[in-house]
CSV table of C-alpha atoms and ligand atoms in Angstrom, one decimal:
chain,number,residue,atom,x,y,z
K,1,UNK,CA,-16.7,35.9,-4.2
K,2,UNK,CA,-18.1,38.8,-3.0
K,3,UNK,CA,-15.3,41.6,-1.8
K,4,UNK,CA,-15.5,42.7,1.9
K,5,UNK,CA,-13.7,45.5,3.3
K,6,UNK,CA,-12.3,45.0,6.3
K,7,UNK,CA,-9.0,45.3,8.5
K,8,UNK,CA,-5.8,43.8,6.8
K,9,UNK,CA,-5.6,41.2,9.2
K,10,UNK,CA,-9.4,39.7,8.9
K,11,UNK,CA,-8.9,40.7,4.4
K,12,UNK,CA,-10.3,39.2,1.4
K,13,UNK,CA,-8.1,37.0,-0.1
K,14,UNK,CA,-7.4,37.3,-3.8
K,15,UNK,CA,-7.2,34.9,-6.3
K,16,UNK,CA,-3.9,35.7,-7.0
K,17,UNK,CA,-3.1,35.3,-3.5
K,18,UNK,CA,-4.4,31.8,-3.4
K,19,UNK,CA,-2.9,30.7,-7.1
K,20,UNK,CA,0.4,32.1,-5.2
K,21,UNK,CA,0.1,29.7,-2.2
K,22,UNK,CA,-1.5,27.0,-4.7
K,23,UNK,CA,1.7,27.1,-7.1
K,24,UNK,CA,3.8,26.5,-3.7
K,25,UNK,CA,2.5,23.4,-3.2
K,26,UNK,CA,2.2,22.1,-7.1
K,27,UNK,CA,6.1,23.0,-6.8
K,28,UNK,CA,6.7,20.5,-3.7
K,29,UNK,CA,4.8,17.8,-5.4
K,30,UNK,CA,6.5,17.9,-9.1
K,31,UNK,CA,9.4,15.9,-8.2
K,32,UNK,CA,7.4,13.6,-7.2
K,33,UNK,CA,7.3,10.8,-10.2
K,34,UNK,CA,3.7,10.2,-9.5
K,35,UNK,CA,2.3,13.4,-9.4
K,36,UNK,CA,5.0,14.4,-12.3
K,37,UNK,CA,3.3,12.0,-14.8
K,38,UNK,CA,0.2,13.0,-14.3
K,39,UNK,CA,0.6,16.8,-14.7
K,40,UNK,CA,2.8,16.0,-17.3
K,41,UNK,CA,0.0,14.5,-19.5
K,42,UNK,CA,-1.8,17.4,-18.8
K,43,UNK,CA,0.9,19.6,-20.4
K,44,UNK,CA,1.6,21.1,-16.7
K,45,UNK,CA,5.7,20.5,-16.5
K,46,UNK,CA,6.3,23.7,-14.1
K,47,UNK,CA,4.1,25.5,-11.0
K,48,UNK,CA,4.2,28.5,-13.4
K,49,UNK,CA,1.9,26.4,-15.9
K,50,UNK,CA,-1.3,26.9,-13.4
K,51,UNK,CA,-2.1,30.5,-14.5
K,52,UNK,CA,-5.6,30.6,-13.1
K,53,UNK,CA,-7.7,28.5,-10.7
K,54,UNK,CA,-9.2,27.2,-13.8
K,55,UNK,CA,-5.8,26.0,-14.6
K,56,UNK,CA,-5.2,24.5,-10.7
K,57,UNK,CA,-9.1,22.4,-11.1
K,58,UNK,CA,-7.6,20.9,-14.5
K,59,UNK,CA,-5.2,18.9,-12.0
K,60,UNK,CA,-5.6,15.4,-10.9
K,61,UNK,CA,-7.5,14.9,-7.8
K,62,UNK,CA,-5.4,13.0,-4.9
K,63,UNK,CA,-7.4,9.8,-3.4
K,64,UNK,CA,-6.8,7.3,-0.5
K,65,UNK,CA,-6.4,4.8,-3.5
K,66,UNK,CA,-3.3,6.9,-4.7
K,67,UNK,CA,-1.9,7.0,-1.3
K,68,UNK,CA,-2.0,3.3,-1.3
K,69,UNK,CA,-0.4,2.5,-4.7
K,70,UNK,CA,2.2,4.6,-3.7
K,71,UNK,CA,2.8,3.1,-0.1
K,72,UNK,CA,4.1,3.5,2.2
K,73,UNK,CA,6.5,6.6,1.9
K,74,UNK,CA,6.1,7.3,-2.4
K,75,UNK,CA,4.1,10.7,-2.1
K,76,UNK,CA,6.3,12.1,0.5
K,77,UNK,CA,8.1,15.4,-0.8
K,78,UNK,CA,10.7,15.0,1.4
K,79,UNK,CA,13.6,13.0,2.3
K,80,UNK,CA,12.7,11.1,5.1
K,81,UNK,CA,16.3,12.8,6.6
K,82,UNK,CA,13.7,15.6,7.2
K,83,UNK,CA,10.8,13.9,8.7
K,84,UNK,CA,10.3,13.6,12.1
K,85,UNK,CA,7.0,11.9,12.3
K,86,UNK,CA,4.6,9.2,10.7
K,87,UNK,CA,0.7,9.2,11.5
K,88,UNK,CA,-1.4,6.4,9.3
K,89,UNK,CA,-4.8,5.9,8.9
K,90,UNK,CA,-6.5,2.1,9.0
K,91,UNK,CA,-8.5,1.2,6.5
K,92,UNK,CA,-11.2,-1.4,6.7
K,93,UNK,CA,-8.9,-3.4,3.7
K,94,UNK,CA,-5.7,-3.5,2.5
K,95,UNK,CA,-2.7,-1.5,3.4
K,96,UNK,CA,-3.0,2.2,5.7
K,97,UNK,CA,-2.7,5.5,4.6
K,98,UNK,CA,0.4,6.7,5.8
K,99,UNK,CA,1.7,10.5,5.8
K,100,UNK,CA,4.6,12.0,6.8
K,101,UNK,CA,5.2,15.4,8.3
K,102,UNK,CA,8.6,17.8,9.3
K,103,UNK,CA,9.4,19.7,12.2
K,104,UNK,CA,7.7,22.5,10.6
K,105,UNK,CA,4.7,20.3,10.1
K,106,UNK,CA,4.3,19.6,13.7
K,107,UNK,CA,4.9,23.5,14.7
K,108,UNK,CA,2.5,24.5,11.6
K,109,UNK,CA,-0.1,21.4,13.1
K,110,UNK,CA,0.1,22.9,16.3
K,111,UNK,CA,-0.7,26.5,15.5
K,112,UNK,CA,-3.1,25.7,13.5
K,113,UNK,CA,-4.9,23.6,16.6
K,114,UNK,CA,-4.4,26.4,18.7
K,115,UNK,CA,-5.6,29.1,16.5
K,116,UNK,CA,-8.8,26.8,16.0
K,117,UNK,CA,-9.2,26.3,19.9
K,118,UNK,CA,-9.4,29.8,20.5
K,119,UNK,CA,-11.9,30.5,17.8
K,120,UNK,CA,-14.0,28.2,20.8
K,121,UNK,CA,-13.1,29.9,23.4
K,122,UNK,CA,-10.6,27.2,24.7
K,123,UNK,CA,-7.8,29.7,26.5
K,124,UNK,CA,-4.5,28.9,28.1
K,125,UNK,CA,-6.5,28.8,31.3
K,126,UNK,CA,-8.2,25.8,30.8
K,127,UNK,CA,-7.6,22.2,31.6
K,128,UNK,CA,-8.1,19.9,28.1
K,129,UNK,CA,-8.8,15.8,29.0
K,130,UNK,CA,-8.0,14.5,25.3
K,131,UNK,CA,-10.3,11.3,25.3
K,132,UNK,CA,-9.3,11.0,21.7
K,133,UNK,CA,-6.8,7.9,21.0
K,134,UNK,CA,-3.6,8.3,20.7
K,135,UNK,CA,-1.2,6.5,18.3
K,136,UNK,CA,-1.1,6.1,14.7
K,137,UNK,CA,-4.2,8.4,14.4
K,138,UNK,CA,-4.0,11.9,14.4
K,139,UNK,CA,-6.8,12.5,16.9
K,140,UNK,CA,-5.3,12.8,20.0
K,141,UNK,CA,-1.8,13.9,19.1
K,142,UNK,CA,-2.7,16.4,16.8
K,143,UNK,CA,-5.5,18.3,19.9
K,144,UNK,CA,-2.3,17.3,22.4
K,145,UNK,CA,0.2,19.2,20.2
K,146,UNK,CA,-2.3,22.3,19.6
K,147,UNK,CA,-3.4,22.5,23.4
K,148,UNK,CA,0.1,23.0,24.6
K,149,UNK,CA,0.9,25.8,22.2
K,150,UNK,CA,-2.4,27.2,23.2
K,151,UNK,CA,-0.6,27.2,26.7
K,152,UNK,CA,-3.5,24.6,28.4
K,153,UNK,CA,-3.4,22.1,30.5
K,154,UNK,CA,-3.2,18.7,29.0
K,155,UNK,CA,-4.6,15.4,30.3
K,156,UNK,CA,-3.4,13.0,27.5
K,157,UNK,CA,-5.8,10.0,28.7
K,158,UNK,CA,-6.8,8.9,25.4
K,159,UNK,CA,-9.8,6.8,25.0
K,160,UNK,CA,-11.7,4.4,27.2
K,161,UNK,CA,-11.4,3.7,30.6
K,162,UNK,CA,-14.7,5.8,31.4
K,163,UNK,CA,-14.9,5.8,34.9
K,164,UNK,CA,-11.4,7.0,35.4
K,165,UNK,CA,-12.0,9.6,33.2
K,166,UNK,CA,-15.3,10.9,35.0
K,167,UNK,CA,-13.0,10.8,37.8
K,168,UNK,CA,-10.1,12.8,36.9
K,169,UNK,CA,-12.7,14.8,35.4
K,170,UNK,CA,-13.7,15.9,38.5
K,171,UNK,CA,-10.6,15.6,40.4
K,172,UNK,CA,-8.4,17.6,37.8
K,173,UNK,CA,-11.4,20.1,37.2
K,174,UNK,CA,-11.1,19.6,33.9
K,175,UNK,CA,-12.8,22.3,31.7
K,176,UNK,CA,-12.8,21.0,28.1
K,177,UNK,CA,-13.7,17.9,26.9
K,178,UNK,CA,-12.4,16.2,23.2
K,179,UNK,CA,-13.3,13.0,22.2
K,180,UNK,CA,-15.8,11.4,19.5
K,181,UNK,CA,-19.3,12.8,20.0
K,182,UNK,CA,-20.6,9.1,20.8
K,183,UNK,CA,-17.7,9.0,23.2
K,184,UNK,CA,-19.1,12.1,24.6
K,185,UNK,CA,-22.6,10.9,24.8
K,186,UNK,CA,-21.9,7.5,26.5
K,187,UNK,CA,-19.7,10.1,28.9
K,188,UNK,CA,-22.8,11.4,29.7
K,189,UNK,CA,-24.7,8.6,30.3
K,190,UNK,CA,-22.1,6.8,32.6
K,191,UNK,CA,-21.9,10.1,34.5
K,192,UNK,CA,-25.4,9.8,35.4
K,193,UNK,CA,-24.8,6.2,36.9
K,194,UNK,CA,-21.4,7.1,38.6
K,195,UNK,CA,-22.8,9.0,41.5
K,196,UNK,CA,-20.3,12.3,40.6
K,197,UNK,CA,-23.1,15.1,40.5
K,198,UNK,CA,-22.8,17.4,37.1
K,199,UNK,CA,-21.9,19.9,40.1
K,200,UNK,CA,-18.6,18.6,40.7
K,201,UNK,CA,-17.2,18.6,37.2
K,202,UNK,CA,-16.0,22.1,36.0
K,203,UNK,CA,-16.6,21.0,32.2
K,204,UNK,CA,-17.6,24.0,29.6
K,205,UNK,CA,-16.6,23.1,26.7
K,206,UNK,CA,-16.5,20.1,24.2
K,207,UNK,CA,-14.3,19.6,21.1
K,208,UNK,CA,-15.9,16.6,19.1
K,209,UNK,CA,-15.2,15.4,15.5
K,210,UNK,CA,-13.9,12.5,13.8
K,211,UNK,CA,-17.6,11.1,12.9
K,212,UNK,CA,-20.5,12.8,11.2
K,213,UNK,CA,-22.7,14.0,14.0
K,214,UNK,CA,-26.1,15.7,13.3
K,215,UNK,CA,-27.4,19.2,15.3
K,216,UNK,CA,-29.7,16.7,17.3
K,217,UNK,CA,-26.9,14.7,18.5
K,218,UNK,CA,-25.4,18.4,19.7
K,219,UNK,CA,-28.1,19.7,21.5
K,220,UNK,CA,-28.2,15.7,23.1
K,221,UNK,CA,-24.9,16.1,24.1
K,222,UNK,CA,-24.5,20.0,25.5
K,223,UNK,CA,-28.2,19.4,27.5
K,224,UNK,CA,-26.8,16.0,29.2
K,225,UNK,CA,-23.2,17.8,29.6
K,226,UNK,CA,-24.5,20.8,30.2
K,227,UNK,CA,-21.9,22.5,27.9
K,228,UNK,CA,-21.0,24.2,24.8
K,229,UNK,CA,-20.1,21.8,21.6
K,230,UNK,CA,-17.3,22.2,19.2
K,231,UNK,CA,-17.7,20.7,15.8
K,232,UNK,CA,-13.8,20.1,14.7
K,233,UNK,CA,-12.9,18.9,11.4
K,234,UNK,CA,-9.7,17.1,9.6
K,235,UNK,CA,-8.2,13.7,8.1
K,236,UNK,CA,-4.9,12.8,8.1
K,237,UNK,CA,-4.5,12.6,4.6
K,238,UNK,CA,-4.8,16.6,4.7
K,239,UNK,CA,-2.9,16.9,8.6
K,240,UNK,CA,-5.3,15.8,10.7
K,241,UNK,CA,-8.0,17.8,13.2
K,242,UNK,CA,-8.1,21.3,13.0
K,243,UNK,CA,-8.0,21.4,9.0
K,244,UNK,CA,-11.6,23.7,10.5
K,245,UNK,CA,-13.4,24.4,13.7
K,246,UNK,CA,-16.6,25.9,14.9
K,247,UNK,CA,-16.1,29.1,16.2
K,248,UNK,CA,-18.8,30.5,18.9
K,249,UNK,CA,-21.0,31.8,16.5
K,250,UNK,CA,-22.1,28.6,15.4
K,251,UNK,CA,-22.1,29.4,11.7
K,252,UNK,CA,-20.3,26.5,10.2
K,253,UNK,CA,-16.6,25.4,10.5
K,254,UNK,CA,-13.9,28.1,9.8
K,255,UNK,CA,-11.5,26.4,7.3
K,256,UNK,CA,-7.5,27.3,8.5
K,257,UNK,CA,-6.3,29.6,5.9
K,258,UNK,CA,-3.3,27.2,5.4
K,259,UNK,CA,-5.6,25.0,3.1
K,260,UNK,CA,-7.8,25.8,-0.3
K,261,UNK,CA,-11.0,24.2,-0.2
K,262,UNK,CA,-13.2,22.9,-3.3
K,263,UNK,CA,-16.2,21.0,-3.8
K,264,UNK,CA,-17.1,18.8,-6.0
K,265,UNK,CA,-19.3,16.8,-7.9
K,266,UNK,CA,-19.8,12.7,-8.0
K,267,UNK,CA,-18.2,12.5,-11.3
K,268,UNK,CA,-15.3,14.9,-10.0
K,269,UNK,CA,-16.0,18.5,-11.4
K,270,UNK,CA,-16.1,21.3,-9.6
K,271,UNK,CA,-19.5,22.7,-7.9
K,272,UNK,CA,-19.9,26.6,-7.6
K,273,UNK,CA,-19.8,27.8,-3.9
K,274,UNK,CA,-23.2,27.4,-1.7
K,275,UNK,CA,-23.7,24.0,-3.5
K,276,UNK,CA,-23.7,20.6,-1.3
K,277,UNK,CA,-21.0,17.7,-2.7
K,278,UNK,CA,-17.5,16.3,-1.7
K,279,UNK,CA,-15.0,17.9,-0.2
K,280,UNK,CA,-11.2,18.5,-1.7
K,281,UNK,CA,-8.7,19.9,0.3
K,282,UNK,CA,-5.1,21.3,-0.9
K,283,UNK,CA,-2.9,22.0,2.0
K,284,UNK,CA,-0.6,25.3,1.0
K,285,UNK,CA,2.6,25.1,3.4
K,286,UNK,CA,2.7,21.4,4.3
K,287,UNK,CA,6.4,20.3,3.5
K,288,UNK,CA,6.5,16.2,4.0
K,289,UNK,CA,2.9,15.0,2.8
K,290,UNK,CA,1.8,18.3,0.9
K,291,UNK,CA,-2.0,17.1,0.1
K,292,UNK,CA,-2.8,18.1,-4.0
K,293,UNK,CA,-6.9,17.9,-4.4
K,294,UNK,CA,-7.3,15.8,-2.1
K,295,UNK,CA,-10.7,14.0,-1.9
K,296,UNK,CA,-12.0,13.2,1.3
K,297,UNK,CA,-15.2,11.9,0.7
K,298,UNK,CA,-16.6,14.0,3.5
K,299,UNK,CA,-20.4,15.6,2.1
K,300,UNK,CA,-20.2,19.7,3.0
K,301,UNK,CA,-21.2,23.0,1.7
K,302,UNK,CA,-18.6,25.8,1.4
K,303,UNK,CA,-19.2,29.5,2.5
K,304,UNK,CA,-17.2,32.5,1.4
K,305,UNK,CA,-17.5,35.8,3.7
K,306,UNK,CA,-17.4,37.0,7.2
K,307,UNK,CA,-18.8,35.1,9.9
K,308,UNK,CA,-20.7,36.7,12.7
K,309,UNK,CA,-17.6,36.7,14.8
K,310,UNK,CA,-16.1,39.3,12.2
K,311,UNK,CA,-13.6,36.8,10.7
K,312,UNK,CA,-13.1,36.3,6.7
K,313,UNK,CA,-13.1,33.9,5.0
K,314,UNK,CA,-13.8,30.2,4.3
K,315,UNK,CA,-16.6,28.2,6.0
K,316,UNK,CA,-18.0,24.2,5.4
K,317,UNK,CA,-21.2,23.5,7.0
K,318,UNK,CA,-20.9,20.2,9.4
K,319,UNK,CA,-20.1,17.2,7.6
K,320,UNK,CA,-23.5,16.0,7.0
K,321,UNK,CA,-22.3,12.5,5.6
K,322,UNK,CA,-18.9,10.3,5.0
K,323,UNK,CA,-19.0,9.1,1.0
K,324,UNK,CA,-18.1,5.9,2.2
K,325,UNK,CA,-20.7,5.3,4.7
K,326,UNK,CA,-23.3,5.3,2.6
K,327,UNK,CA,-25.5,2.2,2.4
K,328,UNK,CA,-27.3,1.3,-1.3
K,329,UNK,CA,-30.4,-0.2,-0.3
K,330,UNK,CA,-32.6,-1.1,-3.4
K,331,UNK,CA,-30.9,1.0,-5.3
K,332,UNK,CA,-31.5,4.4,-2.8
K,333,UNK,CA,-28.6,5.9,-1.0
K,334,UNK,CA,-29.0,5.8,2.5
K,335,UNK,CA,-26.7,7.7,5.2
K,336,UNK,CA,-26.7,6.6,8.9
K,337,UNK,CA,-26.4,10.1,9.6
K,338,UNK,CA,-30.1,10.9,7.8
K,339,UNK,CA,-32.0,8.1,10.3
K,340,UNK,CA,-30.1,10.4,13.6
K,341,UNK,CA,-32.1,13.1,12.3
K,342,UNK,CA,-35.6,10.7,12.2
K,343,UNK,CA,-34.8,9.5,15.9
K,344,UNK,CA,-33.7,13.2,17.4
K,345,UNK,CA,-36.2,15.0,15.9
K,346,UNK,CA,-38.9,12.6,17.5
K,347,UNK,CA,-39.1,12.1,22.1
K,348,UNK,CA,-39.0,9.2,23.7
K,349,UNK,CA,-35.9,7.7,22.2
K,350,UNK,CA,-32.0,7.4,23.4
K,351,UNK,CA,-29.8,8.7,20.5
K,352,UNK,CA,-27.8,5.0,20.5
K,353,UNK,CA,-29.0,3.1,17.0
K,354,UNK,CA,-27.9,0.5,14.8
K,355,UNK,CA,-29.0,-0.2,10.5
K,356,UNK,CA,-29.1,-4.2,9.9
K,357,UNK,CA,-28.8,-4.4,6.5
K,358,UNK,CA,-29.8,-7.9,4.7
K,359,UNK,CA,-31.4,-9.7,2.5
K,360,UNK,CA,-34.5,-12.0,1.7
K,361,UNK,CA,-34.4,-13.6,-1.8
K,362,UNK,CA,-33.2,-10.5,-3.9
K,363,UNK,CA,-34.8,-7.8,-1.9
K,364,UNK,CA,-32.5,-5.5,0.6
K,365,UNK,CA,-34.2,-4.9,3.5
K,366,UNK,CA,-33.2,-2.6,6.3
K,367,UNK,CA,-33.8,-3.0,9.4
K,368,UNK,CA,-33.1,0.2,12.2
K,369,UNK,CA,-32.9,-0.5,16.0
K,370,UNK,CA,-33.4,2.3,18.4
K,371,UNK,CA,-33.5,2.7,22.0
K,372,UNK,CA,-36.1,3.4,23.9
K,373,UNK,CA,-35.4,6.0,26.8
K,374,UNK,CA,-36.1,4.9,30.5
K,375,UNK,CA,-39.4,7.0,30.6
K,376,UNK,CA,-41.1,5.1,27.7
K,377,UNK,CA,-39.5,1.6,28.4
K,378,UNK,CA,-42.3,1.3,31.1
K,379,UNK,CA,-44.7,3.1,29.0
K,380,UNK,CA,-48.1,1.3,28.1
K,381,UNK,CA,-47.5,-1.4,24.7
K,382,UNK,CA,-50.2,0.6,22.7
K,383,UNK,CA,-48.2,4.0,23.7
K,384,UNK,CA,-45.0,2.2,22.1
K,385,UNK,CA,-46.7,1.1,19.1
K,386,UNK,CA,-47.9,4.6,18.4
K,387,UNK,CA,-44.1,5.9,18.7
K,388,UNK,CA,-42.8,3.4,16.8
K,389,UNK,CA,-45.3,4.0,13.7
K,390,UNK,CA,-44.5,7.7,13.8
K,391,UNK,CA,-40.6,6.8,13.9
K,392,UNK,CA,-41.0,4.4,10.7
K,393,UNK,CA,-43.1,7.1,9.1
K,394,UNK,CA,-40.4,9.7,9.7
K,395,UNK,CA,-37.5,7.8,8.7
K,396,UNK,CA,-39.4,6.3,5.5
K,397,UNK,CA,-40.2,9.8,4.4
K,398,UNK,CA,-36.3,10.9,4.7
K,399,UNK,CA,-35.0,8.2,3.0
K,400,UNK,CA,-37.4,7.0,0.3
K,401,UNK,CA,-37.5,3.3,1.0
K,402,UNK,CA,-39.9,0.9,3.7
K,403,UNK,CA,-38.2,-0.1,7.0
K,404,UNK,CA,-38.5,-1.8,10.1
K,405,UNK,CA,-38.3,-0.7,13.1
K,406,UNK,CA,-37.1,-2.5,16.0
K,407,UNK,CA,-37.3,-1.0,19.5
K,408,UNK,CA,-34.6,-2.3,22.0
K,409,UNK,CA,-34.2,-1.8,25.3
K,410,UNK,CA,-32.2,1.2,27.1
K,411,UNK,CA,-28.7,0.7,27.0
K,412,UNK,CA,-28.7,-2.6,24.7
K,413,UNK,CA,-26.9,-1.2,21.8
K,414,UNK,CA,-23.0,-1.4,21.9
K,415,UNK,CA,-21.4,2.1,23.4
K,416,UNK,CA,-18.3,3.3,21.7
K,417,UNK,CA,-15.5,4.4,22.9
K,418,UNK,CA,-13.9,6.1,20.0
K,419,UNK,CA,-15.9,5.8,16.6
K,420,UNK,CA,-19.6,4.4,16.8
K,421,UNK,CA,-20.7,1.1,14.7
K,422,UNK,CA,-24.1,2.5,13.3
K,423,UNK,CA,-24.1,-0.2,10.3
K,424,UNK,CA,-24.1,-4.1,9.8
K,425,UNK,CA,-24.3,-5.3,6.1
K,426,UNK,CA,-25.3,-9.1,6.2
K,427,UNK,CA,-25.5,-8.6,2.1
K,428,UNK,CA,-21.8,-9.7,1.7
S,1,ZN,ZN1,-16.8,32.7,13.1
């Protein structure tokens, strides 16, 4: 890490500043039988053991797995005398994640949120529609919690419903937006068929996470919008959103100083700063669910130093890819997120897509349908051809591997209202 000067405030952490915070949260965890056995084959029996932050990478990573062996309350630190609320995540099989967090938690959550919020301008003048859901996910309670200590208006609609929301929208003036960037887009698009005029609406700023999203889907969504989009980042298993936000320098997603970020590599070691691989976050004043090396599976790059906007510190680039959306098609990995680029970086197509993944005898194939826009739909057959070539070429180029291509007709593809479908595996 390179040392900065700079005002107290906006400082260089040290390593012993961080091992400090780091030992706090090893402490929480010890009496914890799970985590207790594993440190103690380790030879690590007390928080004073981790000496360096060689020491702290020597401990056992935390995975959703782990959460789920020890369901649904065994990692909690504790009692649930103390905790005041439950959040859980769904998984596509088996039991949920489930996490736990105090009063202080929820205050600590909400700060957090807020601080974040600012760093994109939100103020306590504004009027925040959360489109997020609400409920067992973290999405819409955790931007609820953090708008209110930000001192904004809150419109706790939660998902769906999209006309009403255009409405209130307009009616409430609302001026920020949070939802799924899909949500966002298909916000957009039924905007544009609801007869309110992008006049009416007092919208300036969007807060969108929860699903990878590329920088083409951005500049889709702020031209259609006509605002300014926030990437925000965070899983339950480490609070929820607001673990890091965009600030309005646009340099990547400030990490809260209330968590230690590490990345590493597929086999689990750690990667030096600067270099692309997993995320693992360690939360350093969580009380109920503290989260030890936690991996999330999200793809990044860290940053150390001062942004643009004079802060220091941490910074991830956007998530480019989820671990576990990644498709293995004759034997290449393939991330939805890498075909968004293909389709955005070409005209004449809406950013709504689907992969079909099958099989004929023992040969994956892979098929990706795209949406025309309205302007090309009505374009001559040879013209669509053309485009359709240059999108195969593109995307075959980015991911290594032959593909279809199937053009489909505006507005045929499912819209989402919370997290998009971009995948179907007929393999299984
Ligand atoms: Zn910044």
């Amino acid at each position: 890490m390179d040392k900065v000067d700079h005002e107290d405030t906006k400082a260089e952490r040290t390593e012993e500043y961080w091992l400090k915070s780091l030992r706090k949260t090893v402490e929480r965890v010890l009496p914890i039988p799970h985590y207790r056995e594993r440190f103690g084959a380790i030879g690590i029996t007390q928080a004073e053991d981790v000496q360096t932050l060689e020491d702290f990478q020597r401990l056992p990573l935390t995975t959703k797995e782990d959460l789920r062996k020890n369901y649904p309350f065994g990692l909690f630190a504790e009692p649930m005398d103390n905790i005041v609320r439950l959040h859980a995540s769904s998984g596509t099989t088996g039991k949920p994640t489930v996490v736990g967090y105090t009063r202080q938690d929820i205050l600590l959550w909400a700060k957090i949120v807020a601080r974040g919020l600012e760093r994109a301008g939100v103020t306590k003048k504004d009027i925040v529609q959360i489109a997020y859901g609400y409920g067992l996910f973290t999405g819409g309670m955790g931007l609820h919690y953090g708008c209110e200590e930000l001192g904004a208006v809150v419109v706790p609609i939660s998902g769906g419903n999209t006309a009403r929301q255009l409405m209130l929208m307009r009616d409430f003036g609302t001026t920020v937006l949070a939802c799924t960037p899909s949500y966002a887009l298909f916000l957009a698009e039924s905007l544009e068929e609801s007869g309110i005029a992008r006049e009416e609406l007092k919208l300036k700023i969007g807060i969108f996470g929860a699903e990878p999203w590329t920088e083409g889907m951005r500049e889709q969504i702020e031209a259609r919008l006509g605002i300014k989009a926030f990437d925000i980042y965070g899983l339950s298993e480490t609070m929820g959103p607001g673990v890091a936000l965009e600030c309005q320098a646009h340099q990547g997603l400030h990490i809260d100083e209330h968590f230690y970020p590490e990345i590493l590599d597929p086999e689990g070691n750690p990667l030096p700063v600067g270099e692309r691989g997993e995320l693992v976050i360690t939360s350093l004043d969580k009380e109920g669910f503290p989260a030890l090396r936690y991996r999330t599976k999200d793809l990044t790059t860290l940053h150390y130093g001062m942004c643009p906007c004079g802060e220091v510190g941490w910074t991830m680039e956007r998530v480019s890819a989820r671990v576990d959306d990644m498709l293995i098609i004759r034997g290449v990995n393939v991330f939805p997120s890498q075909v968004e680029e293909a389709i955005l970086s070409l005209g004449g197509f809406e950013p709504h897509y689907l992969l079909v993944v099958y099989r004929v005898g023992n040969l994956d194939q892979l098929e990706v349908q795209v949406e025309v826009n309205e302007t090309s739909f009505f374009d001559e057959v040879r013209e669509l051809e053309g485009r359709q070539e240059r999108l195969k070429q593109r995307i075959e180029e980015i991911l290594g591997i032959s593909i279809r291509i199937r053009l489909v007709e505006p507005k045929s593809i499912p819209r989402s209202e919370g997290k998009a479908v971009r995948v179907i595996d007929k393999r299984q």
